[in-house]
Coordinates of C-alpha atoms in Angstrom, one line a residue:
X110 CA 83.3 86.6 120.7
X111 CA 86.7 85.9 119.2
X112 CA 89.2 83.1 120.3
X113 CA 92.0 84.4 121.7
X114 CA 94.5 83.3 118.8
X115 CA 92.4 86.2 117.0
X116 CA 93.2 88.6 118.9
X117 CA 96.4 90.1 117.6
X118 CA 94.9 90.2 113.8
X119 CA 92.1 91.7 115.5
X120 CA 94.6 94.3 116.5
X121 CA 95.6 94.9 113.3
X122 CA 92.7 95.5 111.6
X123 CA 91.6 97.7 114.4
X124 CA 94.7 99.4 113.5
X125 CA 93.7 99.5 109.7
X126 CA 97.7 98.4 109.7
X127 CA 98.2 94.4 108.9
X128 CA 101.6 92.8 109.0
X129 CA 101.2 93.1 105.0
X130 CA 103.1 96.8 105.7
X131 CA 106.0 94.5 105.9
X132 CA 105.4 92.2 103.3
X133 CA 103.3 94.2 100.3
X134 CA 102.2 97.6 99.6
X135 CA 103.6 100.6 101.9
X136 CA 100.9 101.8 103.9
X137 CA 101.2 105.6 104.9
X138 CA 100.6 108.3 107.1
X139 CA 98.3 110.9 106.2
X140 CA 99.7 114.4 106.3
X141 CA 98.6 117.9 105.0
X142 CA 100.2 116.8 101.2
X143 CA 97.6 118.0 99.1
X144 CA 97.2 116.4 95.6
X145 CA 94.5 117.7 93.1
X146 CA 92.1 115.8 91.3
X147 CA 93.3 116.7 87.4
X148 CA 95.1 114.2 85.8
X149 CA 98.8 113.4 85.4
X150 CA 99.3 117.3 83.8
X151 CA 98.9 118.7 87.1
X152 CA 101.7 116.0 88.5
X153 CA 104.2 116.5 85.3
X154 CA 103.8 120.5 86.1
X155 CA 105.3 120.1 89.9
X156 CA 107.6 117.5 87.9
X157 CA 109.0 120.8 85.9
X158 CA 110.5 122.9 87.9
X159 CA 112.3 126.0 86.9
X160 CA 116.3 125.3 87.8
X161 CA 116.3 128.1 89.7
X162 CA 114.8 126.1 92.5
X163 CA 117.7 123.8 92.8
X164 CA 119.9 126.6 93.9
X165 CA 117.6 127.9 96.9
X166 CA 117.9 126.6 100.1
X167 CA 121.3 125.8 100.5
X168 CA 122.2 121.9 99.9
X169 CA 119.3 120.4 100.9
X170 CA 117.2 118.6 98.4
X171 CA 113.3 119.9 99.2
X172 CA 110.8 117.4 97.4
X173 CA 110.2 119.7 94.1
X174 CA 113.7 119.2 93.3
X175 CA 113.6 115.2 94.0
X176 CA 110.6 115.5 91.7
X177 CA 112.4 118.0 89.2
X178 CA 115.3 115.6 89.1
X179 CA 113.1 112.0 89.0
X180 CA 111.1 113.5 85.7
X181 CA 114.3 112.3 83.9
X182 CA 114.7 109.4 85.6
X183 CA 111.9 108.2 86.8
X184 CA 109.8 106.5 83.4
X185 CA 106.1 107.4 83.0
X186 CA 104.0 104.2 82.0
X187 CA 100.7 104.3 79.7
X188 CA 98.5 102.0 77.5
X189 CA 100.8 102.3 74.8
X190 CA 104.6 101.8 76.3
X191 CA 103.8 99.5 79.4
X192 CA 104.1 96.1 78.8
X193 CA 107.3 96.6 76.6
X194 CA 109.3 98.4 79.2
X195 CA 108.5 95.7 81.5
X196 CA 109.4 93.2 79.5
X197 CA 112.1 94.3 77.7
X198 CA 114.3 95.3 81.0
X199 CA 115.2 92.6 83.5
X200 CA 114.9 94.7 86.1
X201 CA 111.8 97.6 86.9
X202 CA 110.4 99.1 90.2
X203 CA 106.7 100.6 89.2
X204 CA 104.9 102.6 91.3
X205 CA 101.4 102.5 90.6
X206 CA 99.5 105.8 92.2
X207 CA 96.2 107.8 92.0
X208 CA 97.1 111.8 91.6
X209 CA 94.2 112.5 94.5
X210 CA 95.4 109.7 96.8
X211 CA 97.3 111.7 99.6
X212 CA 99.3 108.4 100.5
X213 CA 100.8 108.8 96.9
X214 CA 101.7 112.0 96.8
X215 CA 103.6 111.2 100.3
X216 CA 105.3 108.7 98.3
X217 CA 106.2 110.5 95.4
X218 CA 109.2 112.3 96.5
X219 CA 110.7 109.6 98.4
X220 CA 110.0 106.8 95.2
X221 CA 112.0 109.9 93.1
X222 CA 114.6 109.7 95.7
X223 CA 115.2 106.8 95.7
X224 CA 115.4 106.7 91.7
X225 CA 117.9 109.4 92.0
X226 CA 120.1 107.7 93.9
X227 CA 119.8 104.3 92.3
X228 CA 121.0 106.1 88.7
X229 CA 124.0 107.9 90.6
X230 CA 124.7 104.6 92.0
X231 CA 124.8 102.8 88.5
X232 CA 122.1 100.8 89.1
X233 CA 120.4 99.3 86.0
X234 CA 117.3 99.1 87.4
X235 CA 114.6 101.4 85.5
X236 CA 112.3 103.2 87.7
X237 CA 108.4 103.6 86.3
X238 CA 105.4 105.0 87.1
X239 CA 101.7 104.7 86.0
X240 CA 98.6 106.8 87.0
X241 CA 96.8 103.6 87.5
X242 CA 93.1 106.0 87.4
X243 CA 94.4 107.2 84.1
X244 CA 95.2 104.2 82.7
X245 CA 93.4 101.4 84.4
X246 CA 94.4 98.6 81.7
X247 CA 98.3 98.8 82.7
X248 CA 96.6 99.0 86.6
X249 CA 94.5 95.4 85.4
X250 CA 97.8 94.2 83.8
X251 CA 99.9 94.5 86.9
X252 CA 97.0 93.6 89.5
X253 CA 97.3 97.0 91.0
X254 CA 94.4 96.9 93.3
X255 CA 95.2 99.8 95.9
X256 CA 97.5 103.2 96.2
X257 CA 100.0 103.6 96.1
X258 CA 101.2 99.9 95.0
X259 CA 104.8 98.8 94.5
X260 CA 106.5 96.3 92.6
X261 CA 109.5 95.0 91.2
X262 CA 109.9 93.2 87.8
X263 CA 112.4 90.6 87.5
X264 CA 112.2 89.4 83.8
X265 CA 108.7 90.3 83.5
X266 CA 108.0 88.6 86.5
X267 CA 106.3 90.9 89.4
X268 CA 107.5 90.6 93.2
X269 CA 105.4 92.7 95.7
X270 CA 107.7 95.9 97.9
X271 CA 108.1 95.1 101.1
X272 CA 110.0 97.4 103.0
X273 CA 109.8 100.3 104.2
X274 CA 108.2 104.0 103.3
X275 CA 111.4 106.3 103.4
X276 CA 113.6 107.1 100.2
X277 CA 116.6 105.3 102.2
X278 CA 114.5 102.4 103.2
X279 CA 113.1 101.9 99.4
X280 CA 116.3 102.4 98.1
X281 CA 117.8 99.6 100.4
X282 CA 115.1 96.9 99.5
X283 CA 115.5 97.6 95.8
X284 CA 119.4 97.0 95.7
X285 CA 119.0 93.8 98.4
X286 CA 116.3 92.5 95.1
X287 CA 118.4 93.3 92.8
X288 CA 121.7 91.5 93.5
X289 CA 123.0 93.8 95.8
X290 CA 122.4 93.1 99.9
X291 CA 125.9 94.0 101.1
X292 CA 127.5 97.3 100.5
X293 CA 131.1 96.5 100.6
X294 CA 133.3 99.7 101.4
X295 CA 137.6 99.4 101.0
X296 CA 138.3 103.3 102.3
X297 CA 138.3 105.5 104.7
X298 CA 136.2 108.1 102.2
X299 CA 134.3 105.8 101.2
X300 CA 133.2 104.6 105.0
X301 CA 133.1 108.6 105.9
X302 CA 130.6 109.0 103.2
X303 CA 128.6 105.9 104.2
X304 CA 128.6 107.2 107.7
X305 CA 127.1 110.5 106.7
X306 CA 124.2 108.9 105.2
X307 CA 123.3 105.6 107.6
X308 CA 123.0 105.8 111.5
X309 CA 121.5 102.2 111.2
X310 CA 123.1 99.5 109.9
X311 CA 124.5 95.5 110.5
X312 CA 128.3 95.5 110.1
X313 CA 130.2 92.3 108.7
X314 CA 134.0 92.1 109.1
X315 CA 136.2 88.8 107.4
X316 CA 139.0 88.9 105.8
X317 CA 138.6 88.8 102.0
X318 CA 134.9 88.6 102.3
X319 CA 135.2 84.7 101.8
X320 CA 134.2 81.9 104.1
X321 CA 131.2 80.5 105.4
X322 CA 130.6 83.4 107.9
X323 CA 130.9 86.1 104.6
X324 CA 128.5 83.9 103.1
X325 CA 126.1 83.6 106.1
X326 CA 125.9 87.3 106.3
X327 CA 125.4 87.8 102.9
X328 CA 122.6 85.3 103.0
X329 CA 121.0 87.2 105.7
X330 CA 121.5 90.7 104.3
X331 CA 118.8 89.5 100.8
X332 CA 116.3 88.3 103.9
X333 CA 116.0 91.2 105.8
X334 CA 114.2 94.1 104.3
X335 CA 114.8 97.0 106.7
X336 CA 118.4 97.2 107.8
X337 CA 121.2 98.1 105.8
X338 CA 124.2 95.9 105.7
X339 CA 127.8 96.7 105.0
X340 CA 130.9 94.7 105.0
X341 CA 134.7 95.6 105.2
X342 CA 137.8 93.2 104.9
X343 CA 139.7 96.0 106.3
X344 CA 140.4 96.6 110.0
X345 CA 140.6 100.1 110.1
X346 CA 137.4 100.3 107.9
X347 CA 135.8 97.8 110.2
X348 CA 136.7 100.3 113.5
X349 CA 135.5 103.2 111.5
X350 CA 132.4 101.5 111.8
X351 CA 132.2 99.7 114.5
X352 CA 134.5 101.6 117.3
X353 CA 134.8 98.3 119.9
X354 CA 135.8 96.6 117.3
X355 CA 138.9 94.7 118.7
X356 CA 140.8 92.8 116.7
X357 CA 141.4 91.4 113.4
X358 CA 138.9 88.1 113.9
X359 CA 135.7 87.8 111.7
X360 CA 133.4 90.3 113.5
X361 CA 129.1 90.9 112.8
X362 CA 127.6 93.5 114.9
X363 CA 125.0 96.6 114.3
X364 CA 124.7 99.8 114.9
X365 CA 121.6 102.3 116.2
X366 CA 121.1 105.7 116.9
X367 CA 120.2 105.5 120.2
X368 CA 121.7 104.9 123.9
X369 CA 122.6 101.2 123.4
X370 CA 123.6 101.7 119.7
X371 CA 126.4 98.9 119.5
X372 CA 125.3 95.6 120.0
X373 CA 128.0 93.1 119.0
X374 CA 127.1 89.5 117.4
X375 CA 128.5 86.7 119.8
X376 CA 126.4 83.3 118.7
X377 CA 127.7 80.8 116.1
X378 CA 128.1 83.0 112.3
X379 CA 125.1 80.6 111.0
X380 CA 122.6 82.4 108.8
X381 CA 120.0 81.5 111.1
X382 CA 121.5 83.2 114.4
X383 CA 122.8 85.9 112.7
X384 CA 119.1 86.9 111.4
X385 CA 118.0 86.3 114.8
X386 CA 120.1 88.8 116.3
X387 CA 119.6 91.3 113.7
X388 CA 115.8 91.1 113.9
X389 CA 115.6 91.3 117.6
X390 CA 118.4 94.0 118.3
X391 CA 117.5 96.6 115.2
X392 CA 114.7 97.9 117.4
X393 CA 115.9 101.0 120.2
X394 CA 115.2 100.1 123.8
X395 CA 112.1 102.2 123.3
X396 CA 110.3 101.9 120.3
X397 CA 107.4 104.5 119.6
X398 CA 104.5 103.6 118.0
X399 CA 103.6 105.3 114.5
X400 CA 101.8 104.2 111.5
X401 CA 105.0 104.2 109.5
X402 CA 106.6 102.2 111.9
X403 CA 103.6 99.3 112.7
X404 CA 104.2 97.1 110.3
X405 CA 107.7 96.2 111.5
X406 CA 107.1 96.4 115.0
X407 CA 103.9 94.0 114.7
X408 CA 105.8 91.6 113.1
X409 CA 108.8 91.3 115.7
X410 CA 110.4 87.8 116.1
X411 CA 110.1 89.4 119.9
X412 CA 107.4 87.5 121.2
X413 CA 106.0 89.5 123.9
X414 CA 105.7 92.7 123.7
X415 CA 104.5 95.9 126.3
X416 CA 102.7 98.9 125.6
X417 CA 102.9 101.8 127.8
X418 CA 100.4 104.1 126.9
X419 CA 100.4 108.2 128.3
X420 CA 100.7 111.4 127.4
X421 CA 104.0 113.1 125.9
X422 CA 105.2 114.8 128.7
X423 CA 104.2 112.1 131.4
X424 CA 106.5 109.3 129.5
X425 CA 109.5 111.9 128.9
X426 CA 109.7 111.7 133.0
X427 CA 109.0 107.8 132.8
X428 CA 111.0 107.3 130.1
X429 CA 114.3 106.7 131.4
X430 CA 113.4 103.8 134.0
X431 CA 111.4 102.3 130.8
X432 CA 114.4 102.0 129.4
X433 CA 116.6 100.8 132.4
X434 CA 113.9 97.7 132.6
X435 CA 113.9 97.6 128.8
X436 CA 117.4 97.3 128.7
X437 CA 117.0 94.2 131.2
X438 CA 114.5 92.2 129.0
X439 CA 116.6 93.2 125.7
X440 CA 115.5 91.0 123.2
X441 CA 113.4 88.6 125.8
X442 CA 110.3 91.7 126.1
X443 CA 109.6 94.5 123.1
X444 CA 108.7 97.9 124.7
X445 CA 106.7 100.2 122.4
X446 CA 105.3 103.4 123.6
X447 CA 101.9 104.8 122.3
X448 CA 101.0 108.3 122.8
X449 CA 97.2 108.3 124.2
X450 CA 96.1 111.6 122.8
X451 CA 97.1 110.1 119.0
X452 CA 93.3 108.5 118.9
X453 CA 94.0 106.8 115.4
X454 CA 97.0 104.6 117.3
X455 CA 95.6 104.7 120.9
X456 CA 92.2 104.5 120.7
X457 CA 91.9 100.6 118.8
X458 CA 93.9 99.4 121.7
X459 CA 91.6 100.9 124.2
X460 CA 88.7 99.5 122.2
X461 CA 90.3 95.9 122.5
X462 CA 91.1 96.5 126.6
X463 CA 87.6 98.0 126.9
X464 CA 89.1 101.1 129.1
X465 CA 89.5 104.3 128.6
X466 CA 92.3 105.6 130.8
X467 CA 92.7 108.7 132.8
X468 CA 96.2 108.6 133.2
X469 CA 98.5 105.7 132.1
X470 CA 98.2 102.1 131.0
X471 CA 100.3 99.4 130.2
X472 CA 99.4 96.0 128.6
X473 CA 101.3 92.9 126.7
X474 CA 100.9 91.1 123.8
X475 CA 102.6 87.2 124.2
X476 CA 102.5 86.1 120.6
X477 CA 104.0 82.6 122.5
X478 CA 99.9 81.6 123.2
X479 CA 98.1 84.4 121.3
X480 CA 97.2 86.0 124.8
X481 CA 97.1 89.8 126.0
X482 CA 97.3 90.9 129.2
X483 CA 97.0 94.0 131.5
X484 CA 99.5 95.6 134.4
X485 CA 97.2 96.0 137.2
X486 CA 99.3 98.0 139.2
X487 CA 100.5 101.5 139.0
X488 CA 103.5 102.2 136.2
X489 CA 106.8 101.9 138.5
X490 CA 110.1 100.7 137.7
X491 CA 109.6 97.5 140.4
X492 CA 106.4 97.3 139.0
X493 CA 107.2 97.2 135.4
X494 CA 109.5 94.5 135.8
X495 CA 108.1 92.5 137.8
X496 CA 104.9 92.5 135.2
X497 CA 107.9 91.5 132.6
X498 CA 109.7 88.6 134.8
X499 CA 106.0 87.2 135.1
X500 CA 105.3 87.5 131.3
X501 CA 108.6 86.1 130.8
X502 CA 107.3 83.3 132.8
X503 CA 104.2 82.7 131.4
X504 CA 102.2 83.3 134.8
X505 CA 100.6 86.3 133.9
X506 CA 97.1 85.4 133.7
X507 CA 95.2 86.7 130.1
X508 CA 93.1 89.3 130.4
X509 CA 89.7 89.2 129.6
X510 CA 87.3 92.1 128.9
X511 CA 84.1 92.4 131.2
X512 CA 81.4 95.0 132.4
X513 CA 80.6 94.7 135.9
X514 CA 78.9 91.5 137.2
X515 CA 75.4 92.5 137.3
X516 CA 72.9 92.3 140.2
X517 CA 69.9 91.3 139.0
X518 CA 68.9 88.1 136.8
X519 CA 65.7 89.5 135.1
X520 CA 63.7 87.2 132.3
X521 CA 66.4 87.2 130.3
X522 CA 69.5 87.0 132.4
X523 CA 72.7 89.3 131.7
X524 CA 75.9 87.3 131.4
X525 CA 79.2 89.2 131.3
X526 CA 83.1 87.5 131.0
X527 CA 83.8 87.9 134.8
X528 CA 80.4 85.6 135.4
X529 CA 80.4 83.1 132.6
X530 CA 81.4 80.1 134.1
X531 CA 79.4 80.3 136.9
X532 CA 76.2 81.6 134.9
X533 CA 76.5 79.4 131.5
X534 CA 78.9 76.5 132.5
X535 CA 78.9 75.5 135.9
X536 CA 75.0 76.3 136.2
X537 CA 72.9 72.7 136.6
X538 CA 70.3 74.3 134.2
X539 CA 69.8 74.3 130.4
X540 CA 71.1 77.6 129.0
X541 CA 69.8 79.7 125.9
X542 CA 72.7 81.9 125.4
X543 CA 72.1 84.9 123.1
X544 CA 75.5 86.3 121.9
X545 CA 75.2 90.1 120.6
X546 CA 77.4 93.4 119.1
X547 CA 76.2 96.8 119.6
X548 CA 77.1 97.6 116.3
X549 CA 75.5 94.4 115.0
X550 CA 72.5 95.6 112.8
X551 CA 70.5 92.1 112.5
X552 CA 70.5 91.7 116.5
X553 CA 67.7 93.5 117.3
X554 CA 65.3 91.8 115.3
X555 CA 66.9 88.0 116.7
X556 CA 66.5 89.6 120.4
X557 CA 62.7 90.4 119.9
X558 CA 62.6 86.7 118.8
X559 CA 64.4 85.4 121.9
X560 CA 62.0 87.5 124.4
X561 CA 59.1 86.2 123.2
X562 CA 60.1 82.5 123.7
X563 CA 61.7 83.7 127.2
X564 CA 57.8 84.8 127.9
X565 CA 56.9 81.3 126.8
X566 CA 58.9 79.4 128.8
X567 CA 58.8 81.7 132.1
X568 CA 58.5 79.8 135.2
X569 CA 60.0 76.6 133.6
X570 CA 62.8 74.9 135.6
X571 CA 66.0 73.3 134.6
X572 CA 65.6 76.3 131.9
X573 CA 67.1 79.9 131.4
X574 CA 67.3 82.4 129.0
X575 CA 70.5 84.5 128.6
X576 CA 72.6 87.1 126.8
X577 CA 76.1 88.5 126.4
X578 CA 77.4 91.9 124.5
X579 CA 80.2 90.5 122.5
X580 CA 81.3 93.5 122.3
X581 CA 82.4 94.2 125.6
X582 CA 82.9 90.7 127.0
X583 CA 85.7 88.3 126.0
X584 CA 85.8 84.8 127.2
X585 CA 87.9 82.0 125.6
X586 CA 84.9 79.3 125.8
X587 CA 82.8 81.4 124.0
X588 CA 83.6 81.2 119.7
X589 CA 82.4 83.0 117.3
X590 CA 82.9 86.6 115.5
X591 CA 79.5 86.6 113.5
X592 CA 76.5 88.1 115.1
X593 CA 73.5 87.0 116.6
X594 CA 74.4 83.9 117.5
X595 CA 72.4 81.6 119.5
X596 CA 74.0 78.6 121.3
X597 CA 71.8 76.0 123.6
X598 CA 73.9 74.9 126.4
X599 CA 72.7 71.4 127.7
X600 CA 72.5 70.5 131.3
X601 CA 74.1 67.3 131.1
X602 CA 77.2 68.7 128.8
X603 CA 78.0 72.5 128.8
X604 CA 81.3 71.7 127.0
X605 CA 79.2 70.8 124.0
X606 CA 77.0 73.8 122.8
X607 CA 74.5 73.8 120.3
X608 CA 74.0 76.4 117.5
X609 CA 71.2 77.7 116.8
X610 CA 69.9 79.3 113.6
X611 CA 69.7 82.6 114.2
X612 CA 67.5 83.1 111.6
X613 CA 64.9 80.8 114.1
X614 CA 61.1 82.2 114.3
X615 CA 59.7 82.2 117.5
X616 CA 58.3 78.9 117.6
X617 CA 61.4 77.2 116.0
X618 CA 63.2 78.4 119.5
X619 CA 60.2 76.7 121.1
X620 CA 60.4 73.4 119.1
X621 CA 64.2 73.1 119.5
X622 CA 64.3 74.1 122.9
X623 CA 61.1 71.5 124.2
X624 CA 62.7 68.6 122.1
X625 CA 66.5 69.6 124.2
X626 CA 64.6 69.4 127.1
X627 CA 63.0 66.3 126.6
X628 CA 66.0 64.5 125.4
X629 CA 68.0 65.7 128.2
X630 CA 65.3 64.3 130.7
X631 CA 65.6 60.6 128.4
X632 CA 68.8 60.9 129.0
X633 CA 68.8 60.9 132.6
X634 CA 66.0 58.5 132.9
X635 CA 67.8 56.1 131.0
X636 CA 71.1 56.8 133.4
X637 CA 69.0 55.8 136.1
X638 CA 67.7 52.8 134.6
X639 CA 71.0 51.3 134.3
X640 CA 71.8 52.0 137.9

């Protein structure tokens, strides 16, 4: 059983997503991207396209011509080369990948992207790459452990990516590194342009871009990784923008592409508000769940969040009430939508609720005492919100997952969540709790153990055997994530368990639990004694 401040890593793993999406390597989606199992060759042939290619398809840029364009760009790393181009340029962003890891081809076009851009923008940063299979001493040299990896040298000196998986979203955490967080535009082309390629972005407005306020969103541009800022010391920039902007007084507010997508900054311009807002207004009303997108959501400064779970169609109708309570709760409650037939981001959560459901779901996260909870009642607007006022409140009571209460007791008797107090610790007997996983491999051999000295001690009073299936039974008194585990609950003091070795032969249970027995008897004589 795992305490309940576990429960949101638990999550994550579960997920095979950890909030390290938004603080180390990219994790990404799989798709239908094949990449073949030659070496780099087979990579630097898609690299070399004919320039015919570039011509086809009107203006957009397909992912051969990103790649065509990054082979002259973009540096290719090796044993020989590696450690001077790192060294001898202040600044390089090296993508370490495997040619057969699907994740990196993903990448690939969006890393060349990026690189594009950043050389069109002047940047001077050099953008590298290294077949870490091929070469596994550069890979060694740069700690590149997984794929694809991404880093940024400063001087020599390595910081781990973290942001996002998109060209745009690499290209914006590599300029906020690299000395650039605030993209400051001074015309109307220049804001047109800007507008053509952002629908996202935190908007700053002061007069000469000086004072403390400048400075505080500056500051807070470098520390976020996601958002892209811009800043204007011109009003009619600034309304370009930001259309309610109103008048010529220093102004900080952000744009989405979604319903609500102007929220306007009114706290105190302090570095530490102004984050504030930003990180819990960049998300829409409605977030919906993907792989790309877990990391950030995960790792919200919104600290309850609700998952409404259902399929496609059913949440196109619910949708728009979602989003009138969502708009209610707006930055208070996160509301993230899952679609239940997407099993690899469904099905975890399920796992963790122990249900499987027919029709809809909702449930909460409140990372305010590490506690999930469940939304017993049909998914209504009245009912959605009143589930969020009484999050809000902190009176929603946890949920714990149980299989029914059994009826019978048997030798050995079946404990579940919804009957562990009353079974383990408010019964006046001593309890020999067996704790178990399905999954758990070594159980079996520890339960054959434990029946034997149930036999032994059958017919004893002030003495049962008993077991619980972890697996599907959560209870907050009950500690451990390792399995067996054996625990001897005394009669006298039941908030005081005793381990017990699982790897106990039959008669050490019989030793250990006669020698509880008769201490706890000693005990009592001795109580009576002094009365």
């Amino acid at each position: 059983m795992r305490h309940p401040k576990l429960l949101l890593p638990l999550l994550l793993s579960l997920l095979l997503l950890t909030q390290t999406l938004a603080k180390s390597i990219p994790s990404l989606a799989d798709d239908e991207l094949e990449w073949t199992e030659e070496d780099d060759e087979e990579f630097e042939s898609l690299l070399a396209i004919d320039d015919s290619e570039e011509s086809k398809g009107g203006s957009t840029t397909s992912e051969p011509q990103l790649l065509r364009k990054a082979q002259k760009i973009v540096t290719d790393l090796n044993n020989d080369n590696a450690r001077r181009v790192v060294e001898e340029n202040e600044l390089v962003m090296l993508l370490g990948y495997a040619p057969w890891d699907k994740k990196s081809a993903a990448l690939m076009p969006r890393f060349a992207q990026a690189a594009t851009e950043l050389r069109e923008m002047g940047s001077p940063v050099v953008m590298a790459k290294v077949d870490a299979e091929r070469y596994p001493k550069v890979a060694s040299l740069y700690m590149i452990k997984g794929y694809p990896t991404l880093l940024l040298f400063v001087n020599g000196t390595s910081v781990r990516y973290g942001g996002g998986i998109t060209g745009d979203e690499i290209l914006i955490w590599v300029r906020k590194k690299t000395g650039v967080p605030v993209t400051r535009l001074s015309s109307e082309d220049s804001a047109k342009q800007f507008l053509k390629k952002y629908k996202k972005y935190a908007i700053g407005f002061f007069e000469n871009y000086e004072g403390p306020e400048s400075e505080a969103f500056a500051k807070v541009a470098a520390a976020n990784n996601e958002t892209q800022f811009v800043a204007t010391d011109k009003f009619e920039i600034a309304k370009l923008l930001y259309p309610q902007v109103s008048s010529n007084e220093n102004f900080v507010g952000l744009v989405k592409p979604e319903n609500d997508k102007f929220e306007k900054f009114e706290g105190k311009f302090e570095e530490g508000e102004i984050l504030d807002f930003v990180e819990k207004n960049k998300f829409p009303l409605v977030s919906v769940l993907t792989e790309e997108n877990s990391g950030w959501i995960y790792s919200s400064r919104i600290q309850i969040q609700v998952f409404v779970f259902e399929e496609q169609d059913y949440f196109e109708v619910d949708k728009p009430f979602i989003e009138d309570v969502a708009r209610k709760f707006k930055t208070k409650v996160m509301f993230v939508y899952v679609d239940s037939t997407e099993e690899d981001l469904a099905k975890p959560f399920f796992s963790l609720y122990g249900t499987e459901p027919d029709d809809t779901l909702v449930t909460a996260f409140d990372n305010r005492n590490h506690s999930k909870h469940l939304m017993e009642k049909k998914l209504t607007k009245a009912n959605l919100e009143e589930f969020c006022l009484a999050l809000e409140q902190g009176i929603v009571p946890p949920y714990l997952k149980s299989e029914p209460v059994p009826k019978e007791k048997g030798l050995i008797e079946k404990v579940v969540s919804k009957n562990f107090e009353a079974a383990v610790l408010e019964s006046p007997e001593n309890v020999f709790l067996e704790v178990y996983a399905e999954q758990c491999v070594e159980c079996g051999a520890t339960t054959k153990v434990i029946e034997k000295a149930a036999k032994h001690f059958e017919g004893t009073s002030n003495l049962k055997f008993a077991r619980i299936d972890a697996s599907l039974n959560e209870h907050p008194k009950l500690e451990t994530n390792n399995y067996p585990a054996l625990f001897f609950y005394p009669a006298g003091d039941k908030s005081n368990p005793l381990k017990v070795s699982k790897k106990s032969s039959v008669e050490d249970v019989i030793n250990f639990v006669n020698e509880k027995i008769r201490q706890g008897e000693e005990t009592q004589a001795d109580k009576k004694d002094e009365l």
